[in-house]
Short mmCIF file of C-alpha atoms in Angstrom, two decimals:
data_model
loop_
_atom_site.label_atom_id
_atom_site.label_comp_id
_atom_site.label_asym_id
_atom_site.label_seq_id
_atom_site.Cartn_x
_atom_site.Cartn_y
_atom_site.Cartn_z
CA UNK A 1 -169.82 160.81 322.17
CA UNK A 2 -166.05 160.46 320.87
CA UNK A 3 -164.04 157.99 321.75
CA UNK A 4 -160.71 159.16 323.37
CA UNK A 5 -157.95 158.75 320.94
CA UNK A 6 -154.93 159.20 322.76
CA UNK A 7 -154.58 158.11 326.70
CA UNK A 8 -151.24 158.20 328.89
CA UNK A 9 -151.84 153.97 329.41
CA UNK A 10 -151.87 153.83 325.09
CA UNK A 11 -148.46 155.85 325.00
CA UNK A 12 -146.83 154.38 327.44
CA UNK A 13 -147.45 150.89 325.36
CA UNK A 14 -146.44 152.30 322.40
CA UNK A 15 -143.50 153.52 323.78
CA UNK A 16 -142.62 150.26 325.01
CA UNK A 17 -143.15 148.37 322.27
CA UNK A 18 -141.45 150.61 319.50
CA UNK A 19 -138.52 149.37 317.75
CA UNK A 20 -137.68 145.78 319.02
CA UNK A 21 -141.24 145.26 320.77
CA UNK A 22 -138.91 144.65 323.99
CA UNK A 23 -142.66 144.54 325.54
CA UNK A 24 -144.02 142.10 323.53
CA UNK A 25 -141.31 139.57 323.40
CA UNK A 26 -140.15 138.85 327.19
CA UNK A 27 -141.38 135.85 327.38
CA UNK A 28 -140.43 135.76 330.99
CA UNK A 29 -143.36 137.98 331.70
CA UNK A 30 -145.57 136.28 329.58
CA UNK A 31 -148.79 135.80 331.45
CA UNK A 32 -150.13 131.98 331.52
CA UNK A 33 -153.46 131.88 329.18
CA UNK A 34 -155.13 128.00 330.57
CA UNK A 35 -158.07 128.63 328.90
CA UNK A 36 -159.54 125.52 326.63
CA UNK A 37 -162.71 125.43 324.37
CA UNK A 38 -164.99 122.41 324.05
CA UNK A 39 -168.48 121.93 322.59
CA UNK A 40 -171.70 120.09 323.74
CA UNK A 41 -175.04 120.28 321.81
CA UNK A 42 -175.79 123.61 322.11
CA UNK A 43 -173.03 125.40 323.93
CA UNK A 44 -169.22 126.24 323.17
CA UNK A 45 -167.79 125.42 326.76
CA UNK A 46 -164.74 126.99 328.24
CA UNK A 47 -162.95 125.39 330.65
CA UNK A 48 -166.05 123.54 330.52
CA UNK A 49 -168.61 125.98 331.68
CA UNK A 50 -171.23 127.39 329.01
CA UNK A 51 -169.65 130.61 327.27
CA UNK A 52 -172.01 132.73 325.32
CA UNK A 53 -170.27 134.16 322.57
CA UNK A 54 -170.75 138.47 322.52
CA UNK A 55 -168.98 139.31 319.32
CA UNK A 56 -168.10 141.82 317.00
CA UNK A 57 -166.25 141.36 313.47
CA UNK A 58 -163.04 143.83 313.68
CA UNK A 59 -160.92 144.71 310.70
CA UNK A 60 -158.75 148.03 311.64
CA UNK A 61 -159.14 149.30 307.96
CA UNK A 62 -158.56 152.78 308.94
CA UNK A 63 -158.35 155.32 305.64
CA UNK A 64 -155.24 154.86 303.34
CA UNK A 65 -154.46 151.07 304.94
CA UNK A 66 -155.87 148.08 303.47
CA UNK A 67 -156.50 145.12 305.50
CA UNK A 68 -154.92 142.79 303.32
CA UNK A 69 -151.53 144.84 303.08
CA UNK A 70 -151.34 145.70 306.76
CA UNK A 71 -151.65 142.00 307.66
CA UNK A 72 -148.20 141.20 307.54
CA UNK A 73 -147.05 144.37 309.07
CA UNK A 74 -144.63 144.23 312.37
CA UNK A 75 -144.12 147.54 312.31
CA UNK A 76 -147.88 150.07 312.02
CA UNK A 77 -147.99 153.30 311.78
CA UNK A 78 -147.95 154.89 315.52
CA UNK A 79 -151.79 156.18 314.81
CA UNK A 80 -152.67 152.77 313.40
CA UNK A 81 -151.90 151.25 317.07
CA UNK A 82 -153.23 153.92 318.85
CA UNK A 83 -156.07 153.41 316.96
CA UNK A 84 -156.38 149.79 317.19
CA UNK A 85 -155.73 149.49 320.77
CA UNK A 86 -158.46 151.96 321.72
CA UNK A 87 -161.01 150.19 319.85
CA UNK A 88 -159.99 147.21 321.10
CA UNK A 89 -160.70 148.65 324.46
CA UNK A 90 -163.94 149.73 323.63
CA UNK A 91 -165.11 146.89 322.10
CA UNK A 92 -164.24 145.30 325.67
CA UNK A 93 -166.20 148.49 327.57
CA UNK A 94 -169.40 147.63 325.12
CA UNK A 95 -169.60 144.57 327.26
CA UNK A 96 -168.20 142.01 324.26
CA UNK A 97 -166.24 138.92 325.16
CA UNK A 98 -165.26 137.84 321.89
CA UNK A 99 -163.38 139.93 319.09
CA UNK A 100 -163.85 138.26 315.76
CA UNK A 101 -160.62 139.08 313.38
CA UNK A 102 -159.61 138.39 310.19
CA UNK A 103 -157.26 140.31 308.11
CA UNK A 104 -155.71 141.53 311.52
CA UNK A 105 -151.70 142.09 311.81
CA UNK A 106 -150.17 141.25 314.41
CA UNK A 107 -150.33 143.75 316.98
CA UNK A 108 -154.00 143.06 317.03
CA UNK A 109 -153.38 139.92 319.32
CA UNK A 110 -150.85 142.15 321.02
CA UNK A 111 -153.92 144.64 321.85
CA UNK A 112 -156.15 141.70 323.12
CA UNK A 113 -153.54 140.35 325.32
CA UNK A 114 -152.94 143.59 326.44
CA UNK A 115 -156.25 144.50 327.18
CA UNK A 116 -157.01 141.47 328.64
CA UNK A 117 -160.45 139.43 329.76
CA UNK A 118 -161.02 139.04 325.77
CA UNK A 119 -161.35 135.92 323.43
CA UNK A 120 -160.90 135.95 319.81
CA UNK A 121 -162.27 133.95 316.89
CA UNK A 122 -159.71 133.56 313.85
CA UNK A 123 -161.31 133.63 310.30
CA UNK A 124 -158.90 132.26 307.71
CA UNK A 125 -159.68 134.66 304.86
CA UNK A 126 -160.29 132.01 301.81
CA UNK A 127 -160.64 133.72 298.70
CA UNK A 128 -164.26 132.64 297.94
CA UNK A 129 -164.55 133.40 293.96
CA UNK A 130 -161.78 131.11 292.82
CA UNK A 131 -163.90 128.19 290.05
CA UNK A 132 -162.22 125.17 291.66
CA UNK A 133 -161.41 124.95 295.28
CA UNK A 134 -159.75 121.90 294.38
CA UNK A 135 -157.19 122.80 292.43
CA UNK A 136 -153.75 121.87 293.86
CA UNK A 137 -151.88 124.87 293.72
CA UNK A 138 -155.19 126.56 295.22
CA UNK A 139 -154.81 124.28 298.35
CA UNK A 140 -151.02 124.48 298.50
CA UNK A 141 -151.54 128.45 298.75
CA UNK A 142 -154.37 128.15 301.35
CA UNK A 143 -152.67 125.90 303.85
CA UNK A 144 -149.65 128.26 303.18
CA UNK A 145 -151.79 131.36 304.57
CA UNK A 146 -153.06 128.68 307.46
CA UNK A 147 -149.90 128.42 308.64
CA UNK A 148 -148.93 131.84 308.43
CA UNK A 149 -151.82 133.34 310.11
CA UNK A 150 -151.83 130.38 313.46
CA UNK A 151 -147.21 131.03 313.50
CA UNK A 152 -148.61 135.15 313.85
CA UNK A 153 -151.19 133.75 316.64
CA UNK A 154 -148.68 131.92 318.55
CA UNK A 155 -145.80 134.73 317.60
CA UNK A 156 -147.71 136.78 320.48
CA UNK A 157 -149.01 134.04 322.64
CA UNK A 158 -145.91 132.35 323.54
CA UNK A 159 -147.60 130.08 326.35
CA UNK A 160 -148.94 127.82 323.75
CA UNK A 161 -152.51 128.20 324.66
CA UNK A 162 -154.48 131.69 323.06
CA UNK A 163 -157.74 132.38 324.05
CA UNK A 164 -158.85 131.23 320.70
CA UNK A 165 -162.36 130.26 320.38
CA UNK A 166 -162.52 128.88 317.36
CA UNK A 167 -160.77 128.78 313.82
CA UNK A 168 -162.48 129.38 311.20
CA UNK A 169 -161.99 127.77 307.82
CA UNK A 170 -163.53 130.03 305.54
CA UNK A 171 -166.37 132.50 305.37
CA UNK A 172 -169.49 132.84 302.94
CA UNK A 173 -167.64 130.74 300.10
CA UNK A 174 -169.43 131.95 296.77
CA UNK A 175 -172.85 129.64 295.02
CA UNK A 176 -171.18 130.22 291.89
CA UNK A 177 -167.45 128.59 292.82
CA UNK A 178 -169.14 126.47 294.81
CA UNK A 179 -171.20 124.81 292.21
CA UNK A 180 -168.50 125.02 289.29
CA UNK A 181 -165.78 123.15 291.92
CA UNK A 182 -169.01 119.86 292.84
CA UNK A 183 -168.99 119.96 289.14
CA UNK A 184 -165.73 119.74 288.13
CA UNK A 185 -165.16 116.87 290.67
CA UNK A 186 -168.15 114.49 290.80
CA UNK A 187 -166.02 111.77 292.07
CA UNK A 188 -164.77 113.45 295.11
CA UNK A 189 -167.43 112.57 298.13
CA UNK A 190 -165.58 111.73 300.97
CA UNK A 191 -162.00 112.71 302.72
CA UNK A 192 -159.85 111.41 305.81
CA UNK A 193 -157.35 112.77 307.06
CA UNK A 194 -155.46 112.96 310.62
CA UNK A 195 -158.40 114.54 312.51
CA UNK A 196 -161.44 115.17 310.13
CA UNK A 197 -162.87 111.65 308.83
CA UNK A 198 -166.17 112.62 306.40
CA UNK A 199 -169.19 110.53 305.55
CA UNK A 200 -169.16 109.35 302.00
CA UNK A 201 -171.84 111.78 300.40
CA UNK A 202 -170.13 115.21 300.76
CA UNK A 203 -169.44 117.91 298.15
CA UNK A 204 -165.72 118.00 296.29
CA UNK A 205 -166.48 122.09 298.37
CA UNK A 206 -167.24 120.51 301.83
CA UNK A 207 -164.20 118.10 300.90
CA UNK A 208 -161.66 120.93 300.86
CA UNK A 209 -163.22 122.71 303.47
CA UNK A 210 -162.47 119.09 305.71
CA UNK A 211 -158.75 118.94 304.33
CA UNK A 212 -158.32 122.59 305.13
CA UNK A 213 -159.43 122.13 308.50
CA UNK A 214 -157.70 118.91 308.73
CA UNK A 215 -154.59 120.83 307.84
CA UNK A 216 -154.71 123.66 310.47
CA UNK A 217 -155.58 121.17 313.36
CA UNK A 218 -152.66 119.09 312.64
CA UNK A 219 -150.37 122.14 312.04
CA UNK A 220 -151.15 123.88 314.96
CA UNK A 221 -151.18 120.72 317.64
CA UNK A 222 -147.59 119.66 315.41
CA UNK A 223 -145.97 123.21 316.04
CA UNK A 224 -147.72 124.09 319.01
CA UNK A 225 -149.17 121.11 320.73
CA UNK A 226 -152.91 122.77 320.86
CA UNK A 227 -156.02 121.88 318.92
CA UNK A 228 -158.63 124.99 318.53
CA UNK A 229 -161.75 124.12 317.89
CA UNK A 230 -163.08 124.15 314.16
CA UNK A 231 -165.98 125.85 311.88
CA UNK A 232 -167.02 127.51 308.80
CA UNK A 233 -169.14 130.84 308.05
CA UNK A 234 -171.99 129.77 306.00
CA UNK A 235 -174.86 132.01 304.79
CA UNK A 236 -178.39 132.04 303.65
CA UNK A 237 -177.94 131.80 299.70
CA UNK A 238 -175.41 128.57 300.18
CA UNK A 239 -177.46 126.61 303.05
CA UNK A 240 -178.88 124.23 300.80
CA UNK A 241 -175.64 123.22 299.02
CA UNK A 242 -172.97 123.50 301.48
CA UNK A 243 -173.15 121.32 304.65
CA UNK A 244 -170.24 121.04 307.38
CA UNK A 245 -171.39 119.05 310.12
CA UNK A 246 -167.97 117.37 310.58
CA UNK A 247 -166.44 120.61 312.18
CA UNK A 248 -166.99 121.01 316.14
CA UNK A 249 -169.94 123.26 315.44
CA UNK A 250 -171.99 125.13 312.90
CA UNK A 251 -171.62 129.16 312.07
CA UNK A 252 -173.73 130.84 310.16
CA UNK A 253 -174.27 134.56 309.05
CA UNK A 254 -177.56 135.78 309.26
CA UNK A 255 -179.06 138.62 307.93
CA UNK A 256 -182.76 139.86 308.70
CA UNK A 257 -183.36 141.80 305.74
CA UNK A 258 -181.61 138.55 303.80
CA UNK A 259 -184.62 136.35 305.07
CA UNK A 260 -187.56 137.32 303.14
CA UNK A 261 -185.79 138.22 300.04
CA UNK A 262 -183.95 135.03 299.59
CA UNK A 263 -186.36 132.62 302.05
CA UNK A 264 -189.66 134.29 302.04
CA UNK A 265 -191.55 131.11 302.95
CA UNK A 266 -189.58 131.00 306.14
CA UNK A 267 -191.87 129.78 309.53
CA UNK A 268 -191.85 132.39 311.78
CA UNK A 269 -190.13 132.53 314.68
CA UNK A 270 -191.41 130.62 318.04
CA UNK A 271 -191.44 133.81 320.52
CA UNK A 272 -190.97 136.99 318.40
CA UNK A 273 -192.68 135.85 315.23
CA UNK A 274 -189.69 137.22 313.30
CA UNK A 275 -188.71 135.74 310.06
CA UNK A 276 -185.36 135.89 311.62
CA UNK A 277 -185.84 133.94 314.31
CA UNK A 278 -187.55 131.66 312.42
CA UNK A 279 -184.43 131.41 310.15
CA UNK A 280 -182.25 130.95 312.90
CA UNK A 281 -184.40 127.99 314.71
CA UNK A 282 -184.37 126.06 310.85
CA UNK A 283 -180.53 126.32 310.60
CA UNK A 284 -180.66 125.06 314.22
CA UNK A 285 -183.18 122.26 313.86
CA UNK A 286 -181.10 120.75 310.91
CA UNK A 287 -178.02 120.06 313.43
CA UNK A 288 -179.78 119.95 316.88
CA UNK A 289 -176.65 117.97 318.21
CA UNK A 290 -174.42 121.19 317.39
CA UNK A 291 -174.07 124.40 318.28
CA UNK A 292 -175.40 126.95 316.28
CA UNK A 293 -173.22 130.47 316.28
CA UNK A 294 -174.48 133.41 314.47
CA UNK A 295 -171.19 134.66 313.08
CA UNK A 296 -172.68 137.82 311.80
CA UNK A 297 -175.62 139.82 312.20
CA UNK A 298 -176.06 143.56 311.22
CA UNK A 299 -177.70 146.44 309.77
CA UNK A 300 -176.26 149.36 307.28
CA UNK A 301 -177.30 152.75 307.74
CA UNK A 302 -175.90 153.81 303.94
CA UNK A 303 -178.00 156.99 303.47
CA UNK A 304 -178.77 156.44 299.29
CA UNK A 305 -180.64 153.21 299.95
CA UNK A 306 -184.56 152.50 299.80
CA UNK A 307 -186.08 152.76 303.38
CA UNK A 308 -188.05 149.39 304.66
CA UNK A 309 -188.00 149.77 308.60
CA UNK A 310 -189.08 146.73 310.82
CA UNK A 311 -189.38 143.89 311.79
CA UNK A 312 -186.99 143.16 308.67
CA UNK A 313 -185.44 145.97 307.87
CA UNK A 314 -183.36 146.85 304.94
CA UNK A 315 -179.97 145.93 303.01
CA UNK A 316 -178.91 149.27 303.59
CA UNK A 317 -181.71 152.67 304.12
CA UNK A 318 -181.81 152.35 307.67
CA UNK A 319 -181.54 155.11 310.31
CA UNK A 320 -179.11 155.04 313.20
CA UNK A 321 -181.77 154.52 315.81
CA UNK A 322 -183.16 151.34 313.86
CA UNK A 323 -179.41 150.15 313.62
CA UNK A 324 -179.58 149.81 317.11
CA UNK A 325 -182.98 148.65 317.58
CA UNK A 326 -182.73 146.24 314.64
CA UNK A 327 -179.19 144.59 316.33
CA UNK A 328 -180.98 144.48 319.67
CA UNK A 329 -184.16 142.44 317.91
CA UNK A 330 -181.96 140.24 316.55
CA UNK A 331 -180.36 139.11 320.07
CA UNK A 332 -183.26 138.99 321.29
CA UNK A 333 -184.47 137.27 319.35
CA UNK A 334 -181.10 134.28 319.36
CA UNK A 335 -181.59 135.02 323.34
CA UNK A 336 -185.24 133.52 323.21
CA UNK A 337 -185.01 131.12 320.03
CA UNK A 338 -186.53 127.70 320.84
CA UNK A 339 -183.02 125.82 320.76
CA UNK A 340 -180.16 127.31 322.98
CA UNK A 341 -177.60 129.22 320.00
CA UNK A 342 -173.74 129.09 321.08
CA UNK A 343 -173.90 133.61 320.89
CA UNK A 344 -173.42 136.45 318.01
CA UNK A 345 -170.91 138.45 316.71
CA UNK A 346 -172.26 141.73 315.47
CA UNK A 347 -170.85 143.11 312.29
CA UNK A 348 -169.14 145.29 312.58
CA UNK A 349 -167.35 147.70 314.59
CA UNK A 350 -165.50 150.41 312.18
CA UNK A 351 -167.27 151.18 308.68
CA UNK A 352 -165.30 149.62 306.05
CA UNK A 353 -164.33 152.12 303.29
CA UNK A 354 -162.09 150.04 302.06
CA UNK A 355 -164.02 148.10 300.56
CA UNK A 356 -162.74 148.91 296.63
CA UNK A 357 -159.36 149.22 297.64
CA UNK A 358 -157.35 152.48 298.61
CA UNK A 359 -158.28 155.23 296.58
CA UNK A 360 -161.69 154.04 297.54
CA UNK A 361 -160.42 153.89 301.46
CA UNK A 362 -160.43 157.87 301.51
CA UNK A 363 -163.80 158.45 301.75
CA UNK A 364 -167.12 156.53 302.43
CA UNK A 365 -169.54 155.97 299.21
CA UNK A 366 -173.23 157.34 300.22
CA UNK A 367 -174.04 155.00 297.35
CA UNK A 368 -172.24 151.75 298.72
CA UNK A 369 -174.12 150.18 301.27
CA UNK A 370 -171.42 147.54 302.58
CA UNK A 371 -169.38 150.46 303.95
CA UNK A 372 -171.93 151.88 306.77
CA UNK A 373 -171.97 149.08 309.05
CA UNK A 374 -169.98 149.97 311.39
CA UNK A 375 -171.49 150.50 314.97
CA UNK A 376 -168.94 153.37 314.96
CA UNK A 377 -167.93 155.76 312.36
CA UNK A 378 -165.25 157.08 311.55
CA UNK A 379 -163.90 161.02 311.71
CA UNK A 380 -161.30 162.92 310.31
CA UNK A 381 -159.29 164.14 312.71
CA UNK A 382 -156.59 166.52 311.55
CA UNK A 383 -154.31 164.30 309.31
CA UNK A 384 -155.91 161.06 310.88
CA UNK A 385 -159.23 159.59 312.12
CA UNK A 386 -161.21 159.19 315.06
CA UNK A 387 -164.24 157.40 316.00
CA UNK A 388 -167.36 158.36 317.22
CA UNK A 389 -169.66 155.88 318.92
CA UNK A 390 -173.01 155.42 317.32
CA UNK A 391 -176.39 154.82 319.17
CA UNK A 392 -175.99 151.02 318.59
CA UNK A 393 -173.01 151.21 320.65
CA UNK A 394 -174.95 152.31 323.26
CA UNK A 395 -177.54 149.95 322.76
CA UNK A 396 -175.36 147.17 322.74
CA UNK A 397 -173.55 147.87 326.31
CA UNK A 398 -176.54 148.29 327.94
CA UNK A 399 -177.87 144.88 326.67
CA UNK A 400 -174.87 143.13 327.22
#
């Protein structure tokens, strides 16, 4: 089933936002967002009833437009918004609560608000290959993208108060620059700073992770008097040397075909007997007194690589019906793990083509498998693209 592209509501938006954005900027019309995000041991509360997060990863890197060059961008393409503002409605009709950007200009937020009943989790995009995170003119560019990236949040929601789950401070940060960076600077084990006060055993990595977060907490309540809640995407092949239990809760991405390649001894789980739900209750059990959110979970369907089916499945190899019968395992098996998890976001809505930058963007690589995990794909469409659902789509609104 297509998704319709163009719809007389989408035009009418465009058309009102072209040029100035007169649409986006009265203020006076603004509508009042009193939303507010706590925590308690298992749960991210809003307004201090349990929310279950239902997410998916979105980066609109549509064919010929990298992510990382459209961020800045005030002024898309017309297809672009089209584009993004469909999905962004669809993503909404799946049943999701929760859109997780990064990479995502500006009239991304103006989508969400648009589209309304939607929350959002902000990754800040930390380049995760660097050899010292500690390196001063490192930091001084990070906290420079923090602030640009929470002004371009607050450029669109002018009440003060977005519905902004959660920031987060950085996502699967690499072994290799996380090891060099603990080596370089033995005698960093502790920080304090306005908000974030560490014990005195961390990493010189978990370190700067605390003064980045330190840094966007007090920049956003200085500018904008609000404090988002804090985290940071960890991931299987870092769990044992990276360690943030000083943010307000603990993300992880988890992977079922990652388990019994890189933790094959892992218990199984307590109901399914999955390896992933086993993972999932360890990484709980080490920080019962925090919520645990699965930050990403999915499954590619890139057609060149070697088939394993369940319960695992494969990095890549897999059909389009065990996509969505894979993705549906996994929330089952968060739904029924023996701790309570905070939610999922699935990754990820569009395939990323993109991946090797824009000559690569033009066309999706049978051979790479990080570009088929989209739970749509993409279509040419004349001189642009459209998207056609998959059966994980599907799946995923009638679970949800």
């Amino acid at each position: 089933m297509k998704c319709k592209f163009f719809s007389l509501l989408i035009l009418l938006i465009l058309t009102t936002s072209c040029g100035k954005n007169e649409h986006f900027n009265d203020r006076d019309n603004d509508p009042v967002n009193t939303s507010s995000f706590h925590v308690n041991n298992h749960q991210i509360l809003k307004n201090n009833i349990p929310f279950q997060v239902k997410g998916v990863v979105y980066v609109p890197g549509y064919p010929g437009l990298l992510p990382w060059e459209i961020e800045n961008s005030t002024s898309l393409p017309i297809a672009l918004r089209n584009s993004i503002f469909t999905d962004i409605q669809n993503i909404k009709a799946m049943g999701a609560n929760t859109i997780r950007f990064w990479g995502a200009p500006k009239f991304c937020y103006e989508a969400l608000k648009i589209v309304g009943d939607l929350n959002f989790i902000q990754v800040i995009w930390i380049q995760g290959d660097v050899p010292d995170f500690q390196s001063p003119e490192f930091k001084s560019s990070t906290k420079e993208y923090i602030r640009e990236v929470i002004d371009r949040i607050y450029s669109v929601f002018h009440d003060g108060s977005p519905p902004l789950v959660a920031i987060t401070i950085g996502n699967e940060l690499s072994e290799s620059s996380i090891l060099s960076t603990d080596a370089a600077h033995p005698e960093v084990h502790h920080f304090s700073g306005d908000y974030i006060v560490t014990d005195s055993n961390i990493t010189a990595t978990e370190a700067f992770i605390a003064e980045m977060a330190d840094y966007a907490r007090s920049y956003e309540w200085t500018t904008y008097g609000h404090k988002s809640l804090l985290t940071y995407s960890n991931e299987i092949r870092t769990a044992d040397i990276l360690d943030v239990p000083f943010l307000d809760f603990i993300s992880h991405n988890a992977y079922s075909y990652a388990v019994p390649y890189y933790r094959p001894n892992t218990a199984p789980g307590s109901s399914s007997g999955t390896l992933f739900q086993g993972w999932i209750e360890e990484l709980k059990s080490n920080h019962p007194d925090q919520p645990l959110l699965i930050t990403e979970t999915g499954l590619s369907i890139s057609p060149n690589a070697s088939h394993v089916g369940p319960p695992n499945y494969g990095y890549g190899g897999n059909t389009e019906l065990e996509q969505a019968t894979g993705l549906l395992q996994n929330l089952h098996d968060i739904q029924t793990a023996a701790l309570p998890l905070a939610g999922v976001c699935i990754h990820e809505y569009l395939d990323s083509w993109w991946k090797f930058g824009l000559e690569d963007s033009y066309s999706q690589d049978p051979n790479d498998i990080e570009e088929w995990f989209g739970i749509v794909q993409l279509k040419q469409q004349g001189d642009w693209y459209v998207t056609e659902f998959r059966s994980s789509y599907d799946s995923l609104k009638n679970y949800w």
